[in-house]
PDB file of C-alpha atoms in Angstrom:
ATOM      1  CA  ILE A   1      -5.762   4.277 -13.102  1.00  0.00           C
ATOM      2  CA  GLN A   2      -2.872   3.589 -10.774  1.00  0.00           C
ATOM      3  CA  VAL A   3      -4.140   5.271  -7.613  1.00  0.00           C
ATOM      4  CA  THR A   4      -1.220   4.151  -5.426  1.00  0.00           C
ATOM      5  CA  LYS A   5       1.326   5.310  -8.010  1.00  0.00           C
ATOM      6  CA  ILE A   6      -0.316   8.745  -8.299  1.00  0.00           C
ATOM      7  CA  HIS A   7      -0.628   9.004  -4.523  1.00  0.00           C
ATOM      8  CA  GLU A   8       3.139   8.472  -4.203  1.00  0.00           C
ATOM      9  CA  GLN A   9       4.054  10.600  -7.246  1.00  0.00           C
ATOM     10  CA  TYR A  10       2.301  13.688  -5.846  1.00  0.00           C
ATOM     11  CA  ARG A  11       3.204  12.902  -2.221  1.00  0.00           C
ATOM     12  CA  LEU A  12      -0.448  13.104  -1.207  1.00  0.00           C
ATOM     13  CA  PRO A  13      -1.380  13.026   2.485  1.00  0.00           C
ATOM     14  CA  ASP A  14      -2.956   9.839   3.845  1.00  0.00           C
ATOM     15  CA  SER A  15      -6.232  11.645   4.499  1.00  0.00           C
ATOM     16  CA  PHE A  16      -7.101  14.776   2.558  1.00  0.00           C
ATOM     17  CA  LEU A  17      -9.806  17.017   1.227  1.00  0.00           C
ATOM     18  CA  PHE A  18      -9.676  17.810  -2.463  1.00  0.00           C
ATOM     19  CA  TYR A  19     -10.550  21.071  -4.184  1.00  0.00           C
ATOM     20  CA  PRO A  20      -9.967  21.174  -7.949  1.00  0.00           C
ATOM     21  CA  ALA A  21     -10.386  24.814  -9.018  1.00  0.00           C
ATOM     22  CA  THR A  22      -8.418  27.600 -10.632  1.00  0.00           C
ATOM     23  CA  MET A  23      -7.169  29.914  -7.919  1.00  0.00           C
ATOM     24  CA  TRP A  24      -9.485  32.846  -8.551  1.00  0.00           C
ATOM     25  CA  ALA A  25     -10.566  34.901  -5.525  1.00  0.00           C
ATOM     26  CA  HIS A  26     -14.248  33.889  -5.878  1.00  0.00           C
ATOM     27  CA  LYS A  27     -13.243  30.221  -5.568  1.00  0.00           C
ATOM     28  CA  ASN A  28     -12.680  31.060  -1.891  1.00  0.00           C
ATOM     29  CA  HIS A  29      -9.492  29.111  -1.181  1.00  0.00           C
ATOM     30  CA  LEU A  30      -8.534  31.474   1.659  1.00  0.00           C
ATOM     31  CA  VAL A  31     -11.599  30.698   3.760  1.00  0.00           C
ATOM     32  CA  LEU A  32     -11.057  26.989   3.104  1.00  0.00           C
ATOM     33  CA  VAL A  33      -7.508  27.291   4.479  1.00  0.00           C
ATOM     34  CA  GLU A  34      -8.978  28.854   7.637  1.00  0.00           C
ATOM     35  CA  ALA A  35     -11.395  25.910   7.928  1.00  0.00           C
ATOM     36  CA  ILE A  36      -8.459  23.478   7.662  1.00  0.00           C
ATOM     37  CA  ALA A  37      -6.798  25.354  10.556  1.00  0.00           C
ATOM     38  CA  ILE A  38      -9.984  25.058  12.630  1.00  0.00           C
ATOM     39  CA  LEU A  39     -10.125  21.313  11.936  1.00  0.00           C
ATOM     40  CA  LYS A  40      -6.472  20.975  12.950  1.00  0.00           C
ATOM     41  CA  ARG A  41      -7.204  22.746  16.267  1.00  0.00           C
ATOM     42  CA  ARG A  42     -10.083  20.311  16.784  1.00  0.00           C
ATOM     43  CA  GLY A  43      -7.724  17.361  16.334  1.00  0.00           C
ATOM     44  CA  ARG A  44      -8.699  16.579  12.727  1.00  0.00           C
ATOM     45  CA  GLY A  45      -5.350  16.679  10.971  1.00  0.00           C
ATOM     46  CA  LEU A  46      -6.451  16.605   7.360  1.00  0.00           C
ATOM     47  CA  GLY A  47      -4.475  17.540   4.318  1.00  0.00           C
ATOM     48  CA  LEU A  48      -5.813  19.771   1.583  1.00  0.00           C
ATOM     49  CA  VAL A  49      -4.914  19.082  -2.041  1.00  0.00           C
ATOM     50  CA  LEU A  50      -5.512  21.841  -4.576  1.00  0.00           C
ATOM     51  CA  THR A  51      -5.389  21.388  -8.331  1.00  0.00           C
ATOM     52  CA  GLY A  52      -6.222  23.708 -11.187  1.00  0.00           C
ATOM     53  CA  GLY A  53      -4.723  26.838 -12.648  1.00  0.00           C
ATOM     54  CA  ILE A  54      -2.287  28.635 -10.381  1.00  0.00           C
ATOM     55  CA  THR A  55      -2.785  32.407 -10.307  1.00  0.00           C
ATOM     56  CA  SER A  56      -1.300  35.192  -8.208  1.00  0.00           C
ATOM     57  CA  GLN A  57      -3.825  34.060  -5.554  1.00  0.00           C
ATOM     58  CA  ALA A  58      -1.500  31.105  -4.785  1.00  0.00           C
ATOM     59  CA  GLU A  59       0.843  33.394  -2.837  1.00  0.00           C
ATOM     60  CA  ALA A  60      -2.042  34.623  -0.680  1.00  0.00           C
ATOM     61  CA  ILE A  61      -3.166  31.016  -0.093  1.00  0.00           C
ATOM     62  CA  GLN A  62       0.317  29.984   1.030  1.00  0.00           C
ATOM     63  CA  ARG A  63       0.682  33.096   3.197  1.00  0.00           C
ATOM     64  CA  ARG A  64      -2.673  32.433   4.913  1.00  0.00           C
ATOM     65  CA  ALA A  65      -1.745  28.770   5.417  1.00  0.00           C
ATOM     66  CA  ARG A  66       1.560  29.822   7.001  1.00  0.00           C
ATOM     67  CA  GLU A  67      -0.217  32.348   9.260  1.00  0.00           C
ATOM     68  CA  MET A  68      -2.758  29.702  10.307  1.00  0.00           C
ATOM     69  CA  GLY A  69      -0.074  27.056  10.968  1.00  0.00           C
ATOM     70  CA  VAL A  70      -1.249  24.622   8.279  1.00  0.00           C
ATOM     71  CA  LEU A  71       1.190  25.235   5.413  1.00  0.00           C
ATOM     72  CA  GLU A  72       2.571  21.700   5.769  1.00  0.00           C
ATOM     73  CA  SER A  73      -0.966  20.313   5.325  1.00  0.00           C
ATOM     74  CA  ILE A  74      -1.564  21.915   1.928  1.00  0.00           C
ATOM     75  CA  ARG A  75      -0.383  20.608  -1.451  1.00  0.00           C
ATOM     76  CA  ILE A  76      -0.778  22.915  -4.449  1.00  0.00           C
ATOM     77  CA  LEU A  77      -0.351  20.759  -7.547  1.00  0.00           C
ATOM     78  CA  GLY A  78      -1.505  23.056 -10.338  1.00  0.00           C
ATOM     79  CA  VAL A  79      -2.956  21.555 -13.487  1.00  0.00           C
ATOM     80  CA  VAL A  80      -2.556  17.774 -13.611  1.00  0.00           C
ATOM     81  CA  PRO A  81      -3.311  15.274 -16.410  1.00  0.00           C
ATOM     82  CA  ALA A  82      -6.883  13.937 -16.533  1.00  0.00           C
ATOM     83  CA  ASN A  83      -5.972  10.404 -15.440  1.00  0.00           C
ATOM     84  CA  ASP A  84      -3.955  11.753 -12.514  1.00  0.00           C
ATOM     85  CA  LEU A  85      -6.910  13.954 -11.576  1.00  0.00           C
ATOM     86  CA  ARG A  86      -9.199  10.897 -11.438  1.00  0.00           C
ATOM     87  CA  ALA A  87      -6.716   9.098  -9.202  1.00  0.00           C
ATOM     88  CA  ILE A  88      -6.541  12.122  -6.887  1.00  0.00           C
ATOM     89  CA  TYR A  89     -10.341  12.116  -6.627  1.00  0.00           C
ATOM     90  CA  LYS A  90     -10.263   8.392  -5.790  1.00  0.00           C
ATOM     91  CA  SER A  91      -7.603   8.969  -3.100  1.00  0.00           C
ATOM     92  CA  SER A  92      -9.435  11.830  -1.415  1.00  0.00           C
ATOM     93  CA  THR A  93     -11.542  11.641   1.725  1.00  0.00           C
ATOM     94  CA  ALA A  94     -14.027  14.184   0.353  1.00  0.00           C
ATOM     95  CA  VAL A  95     -14.338  16.909  -2.249  1.00  0.00           C
ATOM     96  CA  VAL A  96     -14.939  20.382  -0.871  1.00  0.00           C
ATOM     97  CA  ILE A  97     -16.273  23.247  -3.013  1.00  0.00           C
ATOM     98  CA  PRO A  98     -16.249  26.584  -1.118  1.00  0.00           C
ATOM     99  CA  THR A  99     -16.913  28.778  -4.167  1.00  0.00           C
ATOM    100  CA  LEU A 100     -18.834  32.024  -3.767  1.00  0.00           C
ATOM    101  CA  PHE A 101     -20.561  31.719  -7.147  1.00  0.00           C
ATOM    102  CA  GLU A 102     -20.795  29.135  -9.875  1.00  0.00           C
ATOM    103  CA  ALA A 103     -23.165  28.301 -12.709  1.00  0.00           C
ATOM    104  CA  VAL A 104     -22.654  24.572 -12.202  1.00  0.00           C
ATOM    105  CA  SER A 105     -19.812  22.646 -10.595  1.00  0.00           C
ATOM    106  CA  GLY A 106     -18.042  20.048 -12.707  1.00  0.00           C
ATOM    107  CA  PRO A 107     -16.044  18.785  -9.691  1.00  0.00           C
ATOM    108  CA  ILE A 108     -19.275  17.857  -7.906  1.00  0.00           C
ATOM    109  CA  ALA A 109     -20.284  15.537 -10.759  1.00  0.00           C
ATOM    110  CA  GLU A 110     -16.712  14.230 -10.985  1.00  0.00           C
ATOM    111  CA  ALA A 111     -16.744  13.410  -7.263  1.00  0.00           C
ATOM    112  CA  TRP A 112     -20.036  11.544  -7.709  1.00  0.00           C
ATOM    113  CA  GLN A 113     -18.491   9.624 -10.606  1.00  0.00           C
ATOM    114  CA  GLU A 114     -15.633   8.500  -8.343  1.00  0.00           C
ATOM    115  CA  ASN A 115     -17.924   7.726  -5.359  1.00  0.00           C
ATOM    116  CA  ILE A 116     -16.465  10.483  -3.198  1.00  0.00           C
ATOM    117  CA  PRO A 117     -18.681  12.504  -0.827  1.00  0.00           C
ATOM    118  CA  VAL A 118     -19.106  16.238  -1.407  1.00  0.00           C
ATOM    119  CA  VAL A 119     -19.337  19.226   0.923  1.00  0.00           C
ATOM    120  CA  CYS A 120     -20.061  22.530  -0.777  1.00  0.00           C
ATOM    121  CA  SER A 121     -21.224  26.114  -0.572  1.00  0.00           C
ATOM    122  CA  ASP A 122     -24.866  26.691   0.169  1.00  0.00           C
ATOM    123  CA  ILE A 123     -25.472  28.926  -2.829  1.00  0.00           C
ATOM    124  CA  PRO A 124     -28.557  28.606  -5.058  1.00  0.00           C
ATOM    125  CA  GLN A 125     -26.764  27.075  -8.043  1.00  0.00           C
ATOM    126  CA  LEU A 126     -25.030  24.350  -6.038  1.00  0.00           C
ATOM    127  CA  ARG A 127     -28.131  23.710  -3.920  1.00  0.00           C
ATOM    128  CA  ARG A 128     -30.053  23.105  -7.161  1.00  0.00           C
ATOM    129  CA  GLN A 129     -27.302  20.837  -8.514  1.00  0.00           C
ATOM    130  CA  ALA A 130     -26.481  18.809  -5.414  1.00  0.00           C
ATOM    131  CA  ASP A 131     -29.393  18.965  -2.959  1.00  0.00           C
ATOM    132  CA  GLY A 132     -29.429  15.655  -1.100  1.00  0.00           C
ATOM    133  CA  ALA A 133     -26.082  14.634  -2.599  1.00  0.00           C
ATOM    134  CA  ALA A 134     -23.834  17.002  -0.632  1.00  0.00           C
ATOM    135  CA  LEU A 135     -23.511  18.625   2.763  1.00  0.00           C
ATOM    136  CA  PHE A 136     -23.820  22.398   2.550  1.00  0.00           C
ATOM    137  CA  PHE A 137     -22.072  25.193   4.417  1.00  0.00           C
ATOM    138  CA  ASP A 138     -21.927  28.971   4.534  1.00  0.00           C
ATOM    139  CA  PRO A 139     -18.952  29.776   2.246  1.00  0.00           C
ATOM    140  CA  HIS A 140     -18.227  32.987   4.173  1.00  0.00           C
ATOM    141  CA  SER A 141     -17.733  31.121   7.463  1.00  0.00           C
ATOM    142  CA  PRO A 142     -14.662  28.948   8.078  1.00  0.00           C
ATOM    143  CA  GLU A 143     -16.472  27.532  11.137  1.00  0.00           C
ATOM    144  CA  SER A 144     -19.434  26.476   8.996  1.00  0.00           C
ATOM    145  CA  ILE A 145     -17.090  24.802   6.500  1.00  0.00           C
ATOM    146  CA  ALA A 146     -15.207  23.018   9.295  1.00  0.00           C
ATOM    147  CA  ASP A 147     -18.486  21.924  10.927  1.00  0.00           C
ATOM    148  CA  ALA A 148     -19.797  20.411   7.667  1.00  0.00           C
ATOM    149  CA  ILE A 149     -16.523  18.580   7.035  1.00  0.00           C
ATOM    150  CA  GLU A 150     -16.451  17.289  10.606  1.00  0.00           C
ATOM    151  CA  ARG A 151     -20.063  16.138  10.354  1.00  0.00           C
ATOM    152  CA  LEU A 152     -19.224  14.200   7.194  1.00  0.00           C
ATOM    153  CA  LEU A 153     -16.083  12.654   8.700  1.00  0.00           C
ATOM    154  CA  SER A 154     -17.978  11.648  11.839  1.00  0.00           C
ATOM    155  CA  SER A 155     -20.562   9.524  10.035  1.00  0.00           C
ATOM    156  CA  GLN A 156     -19.730   6.833   7.512  1.00  0.00           C
ATOM    157  CA  THR A 157     -23.486   6.326   7.099  1.00  0.00           C
ATOM    158  CA  LEU A 158     -23.970   9.969   6.121  1.00  0.00           C
ATOM    159  CA  ALA A 159     -21.009   9.837   3.728  1.00  0.00           C
ATOM    160  CA  GLN A 160     -22.464   6.726   2.094  1.00  0.00           C
ATOM    161  CA  GLN A 161     -25.905   8.347   1.748  1.00  0.00           C
ATOM    162  CA  ILE A 162     -24.325  11.354   0.028  1.00  0.00           C
ATOM    163  CA  ILE A 163     -22.374   9.088  -2.334  1.00  0.00           C
ATOM    164  CA  GLU A 164     -25.479   7.044  -3.217  1.00  0.00           C
ATOM    165  CA  GLU A 165     -27.596  10.148  -3.857  1.00  0.00           C
ATOM    166  CA  GLY A 166     -24.772  11.520  -6.004  1.00  0.00           C
ATOM    167  CA  ARG A 167     -24.822   8.339  -8.091  1.00  0.00           C
ATOM    168  CA  ARG A 168     -28.598   8.721  -8.533  1.00  0.00           C
ATOM    169  CA  LYS A 169     -28.210  12.330  -9.646  1.00  0.00           C
ATOM    170  CA  LEU A 170     -25.391  11.348 -12.001  1.00  0.00           C
ATOM    171  CA  ALA A 171     -27.579   8.646 -13.557  1.00  0.00           C
ATOM    172  CA  ASN A 172     -30.109  11.359 -14.452  1.00  0.00           C
ATOM    173  CA  LEU A 173     -27.492  13.417 -16.299  1.00  0.00           C
ATOM    174  CA  ASP A 174     -28.064  11.897 -19.718  1.00  0.00           C
ATOM    175  CA  TRP A 175     -28.469  13.688 -23.041  1.00  0.00           C
ATOM    176  CA  THR A 176     -32.227  13.083 -23.271  1.00  0.00           C
ATOM    177  CA  THR A 177     -32.925  14.509 -19.830  1.00  0.00           C
ATOM    178  CA  THR A 178     -30.555  17.403 -20.442  1.00  0.00           C
ATOM    179  CA  ALA A 179     -32.165  18.248 -23.796  1.00  0.00           C
ATOM    180  CA  ARG A 180     -35.625  18.364 -22.178  1.00  0.00           C
TER     181      ARG A 180
END
């Protein structure tokens, strides 16, 4: 995977959070945009890269980003090829999953596979999936999301612990364990 090539091709920010999810309302992109604005006010100028299916929600996301003064920080890429997606994961600072409900999150496991730290919603399904291998936040609170992201960015040790625990969890996701 040509990470540098993909980084240039998609004009990705130097430092960015990544959220790969179809733009459905329950995926909670709008609150994430508000968290990005809070981080910007705190002096953490991070980009936000969004991939996945683009729905009518994209207009609301862009409108909120414009209102919050962070439109230039957000890249909406839509659906990208699998190899490009892997390179985007590898380029990201962290993966953020602000969803309001989910059975299981594929992007969490994909982040672990690429050794990228995860911050995600503190909902029962994601707590069960990622406990110890992610930082959790209240998905209804942009401040809570911003606080979790800032906590992660402030400690390389914490980020590394999350990555290592993610690798351990990923190692347990084999067919035998799953079948049991």
